[in-house]
CSV table of C-alpha atoms and ligand atoms in Angstrom, one decimal:
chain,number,residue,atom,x,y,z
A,4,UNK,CA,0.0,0.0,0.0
A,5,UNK,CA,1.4,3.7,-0.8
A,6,UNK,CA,2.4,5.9,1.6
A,7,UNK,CA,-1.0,8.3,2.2
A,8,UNK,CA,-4.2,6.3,2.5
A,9,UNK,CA,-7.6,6.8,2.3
A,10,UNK,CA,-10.2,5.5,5.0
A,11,UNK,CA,-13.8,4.8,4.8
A,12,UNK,CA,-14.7,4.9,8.4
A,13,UNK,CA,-18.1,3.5,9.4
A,14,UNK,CA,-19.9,4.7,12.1
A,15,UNK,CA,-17.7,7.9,12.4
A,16,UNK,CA,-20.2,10.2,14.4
A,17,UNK,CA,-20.3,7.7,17.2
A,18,UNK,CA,-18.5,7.6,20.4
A,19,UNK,CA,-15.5,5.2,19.4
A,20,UNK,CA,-15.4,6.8,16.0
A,21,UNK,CA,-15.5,10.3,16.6
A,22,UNK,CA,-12.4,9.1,18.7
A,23,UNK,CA,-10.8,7.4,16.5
A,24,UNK,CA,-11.4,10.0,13.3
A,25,UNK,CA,-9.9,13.0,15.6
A,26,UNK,CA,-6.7,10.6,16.5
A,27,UNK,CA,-6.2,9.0,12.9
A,28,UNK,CA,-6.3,12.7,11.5
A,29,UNK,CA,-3.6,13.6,13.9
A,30,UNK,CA,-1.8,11.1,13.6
A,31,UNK,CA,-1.5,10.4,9.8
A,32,UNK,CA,-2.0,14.2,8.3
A,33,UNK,CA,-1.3,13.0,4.9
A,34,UNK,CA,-4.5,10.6,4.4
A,35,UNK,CA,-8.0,11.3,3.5
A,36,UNK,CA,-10.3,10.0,6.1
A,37,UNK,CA,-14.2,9.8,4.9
A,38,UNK,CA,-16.7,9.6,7.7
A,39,UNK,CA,-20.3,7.5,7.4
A,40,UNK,CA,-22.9,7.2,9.6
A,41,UNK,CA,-26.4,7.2,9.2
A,42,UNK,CA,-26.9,9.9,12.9
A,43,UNK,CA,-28.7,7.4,14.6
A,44,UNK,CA,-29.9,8.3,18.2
A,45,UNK,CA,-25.9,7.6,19.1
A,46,UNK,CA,-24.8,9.1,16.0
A,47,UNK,CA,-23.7,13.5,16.7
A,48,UNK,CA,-22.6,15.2,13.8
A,49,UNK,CA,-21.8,17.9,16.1
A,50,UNK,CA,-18.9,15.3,17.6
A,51,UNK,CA,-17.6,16.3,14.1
A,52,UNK,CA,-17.3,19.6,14.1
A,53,UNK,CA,-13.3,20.3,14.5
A,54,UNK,CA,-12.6,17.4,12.3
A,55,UNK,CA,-15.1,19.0,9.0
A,56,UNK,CA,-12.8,22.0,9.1
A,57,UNK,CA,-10.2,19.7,8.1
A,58,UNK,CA,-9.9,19.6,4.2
A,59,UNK,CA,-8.7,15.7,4.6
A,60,UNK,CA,-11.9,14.9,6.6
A,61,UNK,CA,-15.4,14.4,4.4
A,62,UNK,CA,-18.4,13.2,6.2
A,63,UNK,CA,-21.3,11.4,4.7
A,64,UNK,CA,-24.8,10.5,6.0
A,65,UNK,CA,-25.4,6.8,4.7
A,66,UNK,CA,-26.7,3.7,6.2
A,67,UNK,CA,-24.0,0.6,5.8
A,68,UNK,CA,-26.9,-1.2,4.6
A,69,UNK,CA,-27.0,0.1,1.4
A,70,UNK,CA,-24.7,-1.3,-0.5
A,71,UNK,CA,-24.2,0.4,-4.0
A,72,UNK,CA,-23.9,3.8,-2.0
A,73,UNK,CA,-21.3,2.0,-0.5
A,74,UNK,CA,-19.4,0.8,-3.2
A,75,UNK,CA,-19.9,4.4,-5.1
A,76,UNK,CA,-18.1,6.2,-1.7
A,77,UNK,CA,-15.4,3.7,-2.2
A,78,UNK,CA,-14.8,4.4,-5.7
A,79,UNK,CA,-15.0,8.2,-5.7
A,80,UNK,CA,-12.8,8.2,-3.2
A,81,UNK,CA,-10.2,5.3,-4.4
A,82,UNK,CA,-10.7,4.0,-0.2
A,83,UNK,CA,-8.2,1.5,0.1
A,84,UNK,CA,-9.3,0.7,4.0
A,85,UNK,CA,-12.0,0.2,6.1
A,86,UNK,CA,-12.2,0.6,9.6
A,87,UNK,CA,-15.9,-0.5,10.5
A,88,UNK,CA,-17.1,0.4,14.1
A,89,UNK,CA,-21.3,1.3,12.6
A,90,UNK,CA,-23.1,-0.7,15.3
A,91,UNK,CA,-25.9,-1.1,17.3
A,92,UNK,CA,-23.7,-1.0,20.8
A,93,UNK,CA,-26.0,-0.6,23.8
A,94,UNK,CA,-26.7,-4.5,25.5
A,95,UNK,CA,-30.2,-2.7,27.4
A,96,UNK,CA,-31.2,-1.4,24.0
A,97,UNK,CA,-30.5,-5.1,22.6
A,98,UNK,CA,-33.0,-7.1,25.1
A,99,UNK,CA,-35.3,-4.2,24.7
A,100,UNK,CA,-35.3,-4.4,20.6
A,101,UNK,CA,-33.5,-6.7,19.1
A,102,UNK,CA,-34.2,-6.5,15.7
A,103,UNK,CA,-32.0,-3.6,15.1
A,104,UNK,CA,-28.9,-5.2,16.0
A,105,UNK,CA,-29.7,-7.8,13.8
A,106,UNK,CA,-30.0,-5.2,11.0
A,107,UNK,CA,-27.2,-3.0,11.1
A,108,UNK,CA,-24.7,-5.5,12.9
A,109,UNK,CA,-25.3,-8.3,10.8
A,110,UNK,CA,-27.0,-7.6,7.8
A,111,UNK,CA,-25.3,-4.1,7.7
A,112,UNK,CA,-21.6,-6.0,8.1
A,113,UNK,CA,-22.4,-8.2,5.2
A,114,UNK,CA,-23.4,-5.5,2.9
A,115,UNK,CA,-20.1,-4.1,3.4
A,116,UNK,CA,-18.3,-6.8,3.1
A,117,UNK,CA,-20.1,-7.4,0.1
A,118,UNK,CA,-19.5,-3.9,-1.3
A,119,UNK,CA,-15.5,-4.9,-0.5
A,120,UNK,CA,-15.5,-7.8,-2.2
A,121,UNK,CA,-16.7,-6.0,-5.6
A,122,UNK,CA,-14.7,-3.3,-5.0
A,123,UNK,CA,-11.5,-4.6,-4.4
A,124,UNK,CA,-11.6,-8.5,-5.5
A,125,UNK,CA,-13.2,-8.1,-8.7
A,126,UNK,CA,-10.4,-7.7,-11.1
A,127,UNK,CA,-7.7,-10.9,-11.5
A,128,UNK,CA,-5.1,-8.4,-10.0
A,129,UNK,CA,-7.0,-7.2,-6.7
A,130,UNK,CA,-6.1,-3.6,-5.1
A,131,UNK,CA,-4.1,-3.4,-1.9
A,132,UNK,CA,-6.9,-3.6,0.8
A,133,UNK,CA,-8.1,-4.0,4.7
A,134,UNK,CA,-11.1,-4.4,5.8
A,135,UNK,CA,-10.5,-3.7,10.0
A,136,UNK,CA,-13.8,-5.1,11.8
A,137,UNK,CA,-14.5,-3.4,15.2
A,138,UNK,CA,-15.6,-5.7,17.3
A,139,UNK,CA,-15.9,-6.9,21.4
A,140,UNK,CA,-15.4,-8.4,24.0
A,141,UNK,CA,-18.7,-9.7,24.4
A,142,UNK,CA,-18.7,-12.5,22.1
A,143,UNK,CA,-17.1,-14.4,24.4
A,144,UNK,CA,-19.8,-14.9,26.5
A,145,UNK,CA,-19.1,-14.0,31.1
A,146,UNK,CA,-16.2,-15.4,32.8
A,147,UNK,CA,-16.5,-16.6,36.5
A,148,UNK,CA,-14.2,-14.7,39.1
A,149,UNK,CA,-11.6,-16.8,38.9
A,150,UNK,CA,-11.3,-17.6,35.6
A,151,UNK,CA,-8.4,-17.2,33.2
A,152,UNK,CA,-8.9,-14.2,31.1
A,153,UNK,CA,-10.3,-13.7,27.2
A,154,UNK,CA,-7.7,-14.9,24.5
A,155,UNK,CA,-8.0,-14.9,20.9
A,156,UNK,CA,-8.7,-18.2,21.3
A,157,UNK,CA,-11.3,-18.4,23.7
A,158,UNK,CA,-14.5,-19.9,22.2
A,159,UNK,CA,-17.8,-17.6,21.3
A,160,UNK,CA,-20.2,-17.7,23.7
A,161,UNK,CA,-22.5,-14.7,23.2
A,162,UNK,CA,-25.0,-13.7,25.6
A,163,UNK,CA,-27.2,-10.7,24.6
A,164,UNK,CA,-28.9,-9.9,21.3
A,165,UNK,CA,-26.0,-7.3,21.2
A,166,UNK,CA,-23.1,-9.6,21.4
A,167,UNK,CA,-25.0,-13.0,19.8
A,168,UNK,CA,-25.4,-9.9,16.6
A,169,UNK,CA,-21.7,-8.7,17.5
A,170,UNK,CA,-20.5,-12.6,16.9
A,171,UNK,CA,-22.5,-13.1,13.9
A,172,UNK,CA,-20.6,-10.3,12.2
A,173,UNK,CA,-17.2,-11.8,14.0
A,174,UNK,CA,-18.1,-15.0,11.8
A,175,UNK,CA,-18.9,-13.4,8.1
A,176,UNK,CA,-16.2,-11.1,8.4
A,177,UNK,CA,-13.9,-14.7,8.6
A,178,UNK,CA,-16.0,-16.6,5.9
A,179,UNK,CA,-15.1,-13.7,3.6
A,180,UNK,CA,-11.9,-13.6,4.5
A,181,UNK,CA,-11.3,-17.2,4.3
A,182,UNK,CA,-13.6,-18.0,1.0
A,183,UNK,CA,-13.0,-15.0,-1.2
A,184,UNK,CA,-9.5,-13.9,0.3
A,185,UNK,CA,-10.7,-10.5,1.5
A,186,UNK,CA,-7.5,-9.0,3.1
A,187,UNK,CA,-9.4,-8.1,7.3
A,188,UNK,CA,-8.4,-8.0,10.5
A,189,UNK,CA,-10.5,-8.0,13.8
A,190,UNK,CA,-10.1,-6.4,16.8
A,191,UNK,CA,-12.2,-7.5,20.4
A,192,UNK,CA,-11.8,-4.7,22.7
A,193,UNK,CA,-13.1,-4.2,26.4
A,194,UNK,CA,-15.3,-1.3,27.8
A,195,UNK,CA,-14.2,1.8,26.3
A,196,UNK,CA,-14.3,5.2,28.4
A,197,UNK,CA,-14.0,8.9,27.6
A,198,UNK,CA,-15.2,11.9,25.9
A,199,UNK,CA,-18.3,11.8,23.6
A,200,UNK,CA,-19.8,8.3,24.9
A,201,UNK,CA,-23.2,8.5,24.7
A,202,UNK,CA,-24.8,8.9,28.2
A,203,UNK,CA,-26.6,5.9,28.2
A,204,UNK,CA,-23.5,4.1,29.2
A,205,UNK,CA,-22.6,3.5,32.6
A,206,UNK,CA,-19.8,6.5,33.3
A,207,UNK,CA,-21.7,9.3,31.7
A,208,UNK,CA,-24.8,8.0,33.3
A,209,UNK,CA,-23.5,8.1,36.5
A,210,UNK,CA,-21.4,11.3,35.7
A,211,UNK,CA,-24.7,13.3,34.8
A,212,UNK,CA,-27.3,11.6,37.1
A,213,UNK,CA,-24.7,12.9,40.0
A,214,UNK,CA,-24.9,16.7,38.4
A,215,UNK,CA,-28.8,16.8,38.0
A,216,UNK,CA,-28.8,14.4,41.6
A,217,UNK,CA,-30.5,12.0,40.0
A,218,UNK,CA,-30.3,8.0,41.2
A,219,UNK,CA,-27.5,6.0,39.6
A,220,UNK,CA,-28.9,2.6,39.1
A,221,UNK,CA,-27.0,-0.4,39.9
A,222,UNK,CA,-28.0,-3.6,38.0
A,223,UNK,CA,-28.2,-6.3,40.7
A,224,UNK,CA,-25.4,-6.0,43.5
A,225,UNK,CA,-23.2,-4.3,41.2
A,226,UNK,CA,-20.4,-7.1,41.8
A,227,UNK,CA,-20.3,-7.6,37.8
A,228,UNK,CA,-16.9,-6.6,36.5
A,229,UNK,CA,-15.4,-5.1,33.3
A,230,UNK,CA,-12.2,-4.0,31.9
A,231,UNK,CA,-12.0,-0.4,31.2
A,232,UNK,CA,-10.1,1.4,28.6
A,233,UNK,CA,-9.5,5.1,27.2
A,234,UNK,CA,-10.8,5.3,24.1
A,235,UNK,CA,-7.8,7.0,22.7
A,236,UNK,CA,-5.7,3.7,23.3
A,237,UNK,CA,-8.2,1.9,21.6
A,238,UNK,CA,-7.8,4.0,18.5
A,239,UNK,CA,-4.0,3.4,19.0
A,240,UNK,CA,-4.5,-0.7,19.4
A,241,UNK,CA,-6.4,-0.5,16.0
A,242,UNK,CA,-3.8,1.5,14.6
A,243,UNK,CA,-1.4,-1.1,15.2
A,244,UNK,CA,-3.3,-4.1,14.0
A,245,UNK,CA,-3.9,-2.3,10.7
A,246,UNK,CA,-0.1,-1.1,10.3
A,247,UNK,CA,1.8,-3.8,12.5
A,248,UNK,CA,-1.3,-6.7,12.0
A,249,UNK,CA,-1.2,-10.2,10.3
A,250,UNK,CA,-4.1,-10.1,7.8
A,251,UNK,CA,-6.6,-12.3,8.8
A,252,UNK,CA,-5.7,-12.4,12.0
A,253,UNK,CA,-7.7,-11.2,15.3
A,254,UNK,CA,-6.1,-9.6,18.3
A,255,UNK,CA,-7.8,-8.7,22.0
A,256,UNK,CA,-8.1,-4.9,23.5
A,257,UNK,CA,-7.8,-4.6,26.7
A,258,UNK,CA,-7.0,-2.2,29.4
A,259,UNK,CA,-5.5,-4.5,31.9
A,260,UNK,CA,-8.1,-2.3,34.5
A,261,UNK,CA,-10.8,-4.9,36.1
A,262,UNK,CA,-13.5,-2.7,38.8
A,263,UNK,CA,-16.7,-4.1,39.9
A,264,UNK,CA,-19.4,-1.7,38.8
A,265,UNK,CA,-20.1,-0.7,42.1
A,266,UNK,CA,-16.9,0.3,42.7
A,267,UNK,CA,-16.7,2.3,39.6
A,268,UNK,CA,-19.7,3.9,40.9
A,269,UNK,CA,-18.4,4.8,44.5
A,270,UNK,CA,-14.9,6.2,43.1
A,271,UNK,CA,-16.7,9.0,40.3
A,272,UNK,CA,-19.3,9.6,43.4
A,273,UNK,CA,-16.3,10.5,45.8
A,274,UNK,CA,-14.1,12.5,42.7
A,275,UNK,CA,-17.6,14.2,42.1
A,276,UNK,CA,-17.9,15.3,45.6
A,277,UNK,CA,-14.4,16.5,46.0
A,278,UNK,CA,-15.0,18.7,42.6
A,279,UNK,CA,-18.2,20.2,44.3
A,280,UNK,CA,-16.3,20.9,47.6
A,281,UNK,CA,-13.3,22.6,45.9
A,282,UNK,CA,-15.9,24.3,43.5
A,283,UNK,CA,-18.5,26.4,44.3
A,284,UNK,CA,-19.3,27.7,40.8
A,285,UNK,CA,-20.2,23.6,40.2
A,286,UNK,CA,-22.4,23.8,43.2
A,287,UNK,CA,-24.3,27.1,41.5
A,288,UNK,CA,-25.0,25.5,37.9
A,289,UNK,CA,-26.0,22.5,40.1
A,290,UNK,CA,-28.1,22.9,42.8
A,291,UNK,CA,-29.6,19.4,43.1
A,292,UNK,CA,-26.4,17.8,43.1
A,293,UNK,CA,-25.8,16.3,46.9
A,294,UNK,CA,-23.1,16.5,49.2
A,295,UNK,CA,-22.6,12.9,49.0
A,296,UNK,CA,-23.4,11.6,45.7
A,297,UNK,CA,-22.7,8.4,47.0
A,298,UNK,CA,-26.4,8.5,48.8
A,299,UNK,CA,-27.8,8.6,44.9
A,300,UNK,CA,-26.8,4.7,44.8
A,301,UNK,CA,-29.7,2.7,44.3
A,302,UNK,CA,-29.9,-1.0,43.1
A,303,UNK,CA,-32.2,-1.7,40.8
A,304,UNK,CA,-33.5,-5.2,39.0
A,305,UNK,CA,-30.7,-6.9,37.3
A,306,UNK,CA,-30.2,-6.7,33.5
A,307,UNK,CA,-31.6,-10.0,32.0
A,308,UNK,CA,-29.1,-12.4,31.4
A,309,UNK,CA,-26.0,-10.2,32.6
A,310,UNK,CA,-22.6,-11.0,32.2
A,311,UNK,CA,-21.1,-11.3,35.3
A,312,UNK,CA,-17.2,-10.8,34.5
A,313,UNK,CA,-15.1,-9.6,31.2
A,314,UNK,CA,-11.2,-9.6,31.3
A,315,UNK,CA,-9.2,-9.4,27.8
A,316,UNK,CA,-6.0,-10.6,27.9
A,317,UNK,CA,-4.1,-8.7,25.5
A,318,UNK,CA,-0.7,-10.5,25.8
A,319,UNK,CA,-0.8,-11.4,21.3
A,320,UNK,CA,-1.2,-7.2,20.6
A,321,UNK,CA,1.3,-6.5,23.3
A,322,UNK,CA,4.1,-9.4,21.9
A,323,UNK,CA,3.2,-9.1,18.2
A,324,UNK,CA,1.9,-5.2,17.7
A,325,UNK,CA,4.0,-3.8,21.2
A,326,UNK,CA,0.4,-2.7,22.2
A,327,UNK,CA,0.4,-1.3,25.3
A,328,UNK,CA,-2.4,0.8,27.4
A,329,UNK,CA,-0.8,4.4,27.6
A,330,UNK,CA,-3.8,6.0,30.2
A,331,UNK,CA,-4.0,4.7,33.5
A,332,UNK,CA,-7.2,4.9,35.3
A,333,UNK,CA,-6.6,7.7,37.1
A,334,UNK,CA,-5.5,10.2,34.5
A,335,UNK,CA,-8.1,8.4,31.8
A,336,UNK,CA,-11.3,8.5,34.6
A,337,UNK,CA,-9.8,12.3,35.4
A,338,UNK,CA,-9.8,13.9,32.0
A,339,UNK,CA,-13.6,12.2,31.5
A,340,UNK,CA,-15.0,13.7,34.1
A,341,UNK,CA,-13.5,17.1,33.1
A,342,UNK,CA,-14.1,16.8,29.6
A,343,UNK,CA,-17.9,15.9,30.4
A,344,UNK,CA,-17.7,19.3,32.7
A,345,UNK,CA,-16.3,21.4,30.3
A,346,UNK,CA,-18.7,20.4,27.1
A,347,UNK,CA,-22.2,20.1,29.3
A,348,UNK,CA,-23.6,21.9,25.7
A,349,UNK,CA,-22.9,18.3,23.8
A,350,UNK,CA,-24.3,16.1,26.3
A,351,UNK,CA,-27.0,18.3,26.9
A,352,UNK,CA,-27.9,18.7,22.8
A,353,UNK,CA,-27.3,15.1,22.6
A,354,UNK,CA,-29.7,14.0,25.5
A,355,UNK,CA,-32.6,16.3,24.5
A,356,UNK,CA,-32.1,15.9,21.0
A,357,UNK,CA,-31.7,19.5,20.0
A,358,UNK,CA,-28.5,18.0,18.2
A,359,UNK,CA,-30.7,16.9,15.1
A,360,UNK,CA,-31.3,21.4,15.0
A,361,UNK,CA,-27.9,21.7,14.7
A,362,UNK,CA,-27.0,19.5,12.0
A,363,UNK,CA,-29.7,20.9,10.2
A,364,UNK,CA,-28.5,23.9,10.5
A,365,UNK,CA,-24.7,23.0,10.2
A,366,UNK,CA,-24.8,20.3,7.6
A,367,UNK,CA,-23.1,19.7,4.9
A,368,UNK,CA,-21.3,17.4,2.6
A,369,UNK,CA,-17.3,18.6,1.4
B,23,NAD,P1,-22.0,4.1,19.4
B,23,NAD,O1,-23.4,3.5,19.6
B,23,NAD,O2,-21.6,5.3,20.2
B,23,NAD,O3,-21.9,4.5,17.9
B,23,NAD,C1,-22.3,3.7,16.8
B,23,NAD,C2,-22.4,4.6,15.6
B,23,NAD,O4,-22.9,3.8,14.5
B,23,NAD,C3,-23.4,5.8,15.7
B,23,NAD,O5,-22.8,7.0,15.3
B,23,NAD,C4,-24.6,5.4,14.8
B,23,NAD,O6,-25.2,6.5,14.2
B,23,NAD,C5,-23.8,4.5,13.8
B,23,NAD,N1,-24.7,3.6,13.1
B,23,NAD,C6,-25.7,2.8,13.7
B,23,NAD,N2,-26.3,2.1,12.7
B,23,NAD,C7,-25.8,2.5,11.5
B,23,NAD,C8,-26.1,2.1,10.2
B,23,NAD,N3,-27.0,1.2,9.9
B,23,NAD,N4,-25.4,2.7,9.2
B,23,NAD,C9,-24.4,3.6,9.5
B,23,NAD,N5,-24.1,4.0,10.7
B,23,NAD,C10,-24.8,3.5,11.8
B,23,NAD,O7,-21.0,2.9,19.6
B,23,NAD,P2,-19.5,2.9,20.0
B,23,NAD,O8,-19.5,2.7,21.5
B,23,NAD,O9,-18.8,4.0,19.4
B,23,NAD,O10,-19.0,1.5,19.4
B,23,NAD,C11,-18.5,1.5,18.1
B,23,NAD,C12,-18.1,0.0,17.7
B,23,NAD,O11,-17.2,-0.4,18.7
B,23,NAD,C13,-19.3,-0.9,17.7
B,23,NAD,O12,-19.1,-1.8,16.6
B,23,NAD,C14,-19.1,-1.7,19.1
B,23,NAD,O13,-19.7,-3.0,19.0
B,23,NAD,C15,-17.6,-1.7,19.2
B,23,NAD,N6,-17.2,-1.7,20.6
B,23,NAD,C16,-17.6,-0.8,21.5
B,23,NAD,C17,-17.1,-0.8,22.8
B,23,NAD,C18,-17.5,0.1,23.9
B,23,NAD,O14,-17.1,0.0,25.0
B,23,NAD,N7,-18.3,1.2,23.6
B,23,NAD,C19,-16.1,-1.8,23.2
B,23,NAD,C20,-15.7,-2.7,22.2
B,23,NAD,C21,-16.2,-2.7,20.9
B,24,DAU,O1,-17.3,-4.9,26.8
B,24,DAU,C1,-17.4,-4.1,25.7
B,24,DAU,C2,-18.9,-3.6,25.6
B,24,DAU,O2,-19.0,-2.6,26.6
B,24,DAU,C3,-19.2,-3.0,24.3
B,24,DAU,O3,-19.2,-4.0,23.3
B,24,DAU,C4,-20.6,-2.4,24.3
B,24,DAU,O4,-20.9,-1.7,23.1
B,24,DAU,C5,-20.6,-1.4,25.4
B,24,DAU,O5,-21.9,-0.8,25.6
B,24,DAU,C6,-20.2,-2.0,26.8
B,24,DAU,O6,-21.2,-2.9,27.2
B,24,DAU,P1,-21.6,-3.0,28.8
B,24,DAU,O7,-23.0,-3.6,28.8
B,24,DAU,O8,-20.6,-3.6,29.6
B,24,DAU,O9,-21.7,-1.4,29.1
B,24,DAU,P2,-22.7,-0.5,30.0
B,24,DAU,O10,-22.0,0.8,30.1
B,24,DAU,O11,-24.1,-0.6,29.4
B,24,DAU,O12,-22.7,-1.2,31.4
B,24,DAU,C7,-21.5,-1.4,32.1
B,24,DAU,C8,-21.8,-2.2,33.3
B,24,DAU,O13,-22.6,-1.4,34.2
B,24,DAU,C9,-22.7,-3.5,33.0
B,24,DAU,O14,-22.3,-4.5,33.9
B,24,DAU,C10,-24.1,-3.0,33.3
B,24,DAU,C11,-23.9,-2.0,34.4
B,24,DAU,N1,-24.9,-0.9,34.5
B,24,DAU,C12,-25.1,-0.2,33.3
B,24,DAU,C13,-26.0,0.9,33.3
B,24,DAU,C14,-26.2,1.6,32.0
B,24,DAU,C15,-25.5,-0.6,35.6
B,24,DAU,O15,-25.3,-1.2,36.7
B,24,DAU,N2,-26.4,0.5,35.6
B,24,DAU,C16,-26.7,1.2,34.5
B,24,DAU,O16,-27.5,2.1,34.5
């Protein structure tokens, strides 16, 4: 592949993707990075804003599903890789209404692979590719206390429609690479933190609830346990698998960072109070926030069918890519809560909608 590429990034006004789009521009100035997403409720073009003054940066509002627009954005723009995060990504939202996921995350991941497939397999010489599927931890299925964590190896065991629709997509993008020789790569990656995650997720949640002093609701006794991980050093472990990465290969995400969720919970509750004590300007733009937020803690009925533990073990992208989590906790769980602090106008656009005014306002296509 030449030196300067040029991306088709799926789901690019999501929270991973927004991410990811604002660290690949930095990163690699010379390439042309083209943006999709069809603005879903999780989908804020307004996430986009610094990255559409950037003449390398186009965005487009498409659905994945629809294949020929698919192929016709990789043509125009000669997209030699794609780095496909589009998803339906919220597990509540999946035993609520399933049928979604199985739309976009399955039937949507085939019709770009199919669009790949004609675009860059067609000829008897095919073009330098990758096709980089975004994909999770989840498919693994819950892990008992003790247990040895998630390899690359570990078998699917999916529990939710989310991550059953998560390893169905897992599975084509193999078949394709395997039958037709479509050049891909996969990456499974643990909980992701940080800025412009929807609040529906548990750290904004908790982060806003605590603001407005509204309960935080904890699933069950809150002993389930996930492995948290910046966002940023996610974009960097995908980075490496498609510069560094063995084509048809899969490597694990992780952030070597296991809390139970109630002790997530307790620590933003005590770094919330601390900010209100040494902040009185906080206290004024929030008066219903408590002294303790901790006394907002209420457990609530358990998610059905809740995984009770994830833990990647990321030793293959550490040995192989020399992937390695650069956040720690600390810093990564500090600049979250300021970044949510400083930018209270996104969350607030994004949780009462007004964000859809904006982009009609602000839209448009370079
Ligand atoms: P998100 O829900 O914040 O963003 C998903 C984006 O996809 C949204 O912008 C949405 O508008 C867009 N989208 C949905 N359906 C679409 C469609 N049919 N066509 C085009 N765009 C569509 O999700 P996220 O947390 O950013 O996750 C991104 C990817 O990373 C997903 O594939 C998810 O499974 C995976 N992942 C997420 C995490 C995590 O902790 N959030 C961890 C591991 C893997
Ligand atoms: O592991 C990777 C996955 O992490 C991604 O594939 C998903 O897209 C992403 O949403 C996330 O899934 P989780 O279900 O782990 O994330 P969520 O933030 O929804 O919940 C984290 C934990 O907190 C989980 O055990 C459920 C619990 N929870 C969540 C919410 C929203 C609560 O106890 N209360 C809540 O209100």
């Amino acid at each position: 592949m030449g030196s300067a590429r040029s991306l088709l990034v799926t789901g690019a006004a999501g929270f991973i993707g927004v991410n990811f789009v604002y660290y690949w521009l930095q990163q690699y100035p010379q390439d042309k990075v083209i943006g999709l997403d069809a603005l879903t409720y999780a989908g804020n073009l307004s996430s986009l804003e610094d990255a559409l003054e950037n003449n390398n940066f186009s965005f487009v509002q498409g659905d994945i599903r629809d294949q020929e627009m698919i192929e016709s954005l990789m043509a125009e723009h000669s997209i030699d890789t794609i780095v496909h995060f589009a998803a339906e990504s919220h597990v509540d939202r999946s035993i609520s209404g399933p049928d979604a996921f199985i739309d976009t995350n399955i039937i949507g991941t085939h019709s770009m692979l199919k669009a790949a497939r004609n675009q860059w397999l067609s000829s008897d010489a095919p073009e330098p590719h990758r096709f980089h599927h975004v994909s999770t931890d989840e498919v693994y299925g819950s892990l008992k206390r003790d247990d040895p964590a998630f390899t690359e190896t570990t078998p699917y065991k999916p529990s939710s429609p989310y991550s059953a629709s998560k390893a169905a997509s897992d599975h084509l993008v193999h078949a394709y690479a395997h039958t037709y020789g479509l050049e891909t790569t996969i990456s499974n990656c643990s909980n992701n933190y940080g800025p412009y995650q929807f609040p529906e997720k548990l750290i904004p949640l908790v982060l806003i609830n605590i603001l407005h002093g509204k309960e935080l609701p904890i699933y069950g006794d809150g002993k389930q346990i996930r492995d948290w991980l910046y966002v940023a050093d996610h974009a960097r472990g995908i980075d490496l698998i498609i510069n560094k990465g063995r084509v048809g290969e899969t490597y694990n995400i992780g952030g070597h960072n296991e809390w139970q969720n109630i002790d997530i919970v307790t620590l933003i509750c005590e770094r919330m109070n601390q900010l209100a004590t040494e902040n009185d300007e906080l206290r004024k733009q929030f008066p219903n926030m408590p002294d303790d937020a901790k006394s907002l803690i209420t457990f609530v009925k358990d998610r059905p069918g809740h995984d009770q533990r994830y833990a990647i073990d990321a030793h293959k992208s550490t040995t192989e890519l020399g992937y390695v989590p650069e956040e720690s906790f600390e810093t990564g769980i500090k600049k979250t809560i300021e970044w949510y602090l400083q930018q209270q106008g996104w969350w607030q656009a994004v949780m009462d909608g007004s964000y859809k005014e904006w982009i009609s306002s602000q839209y448009h296509q370079k």
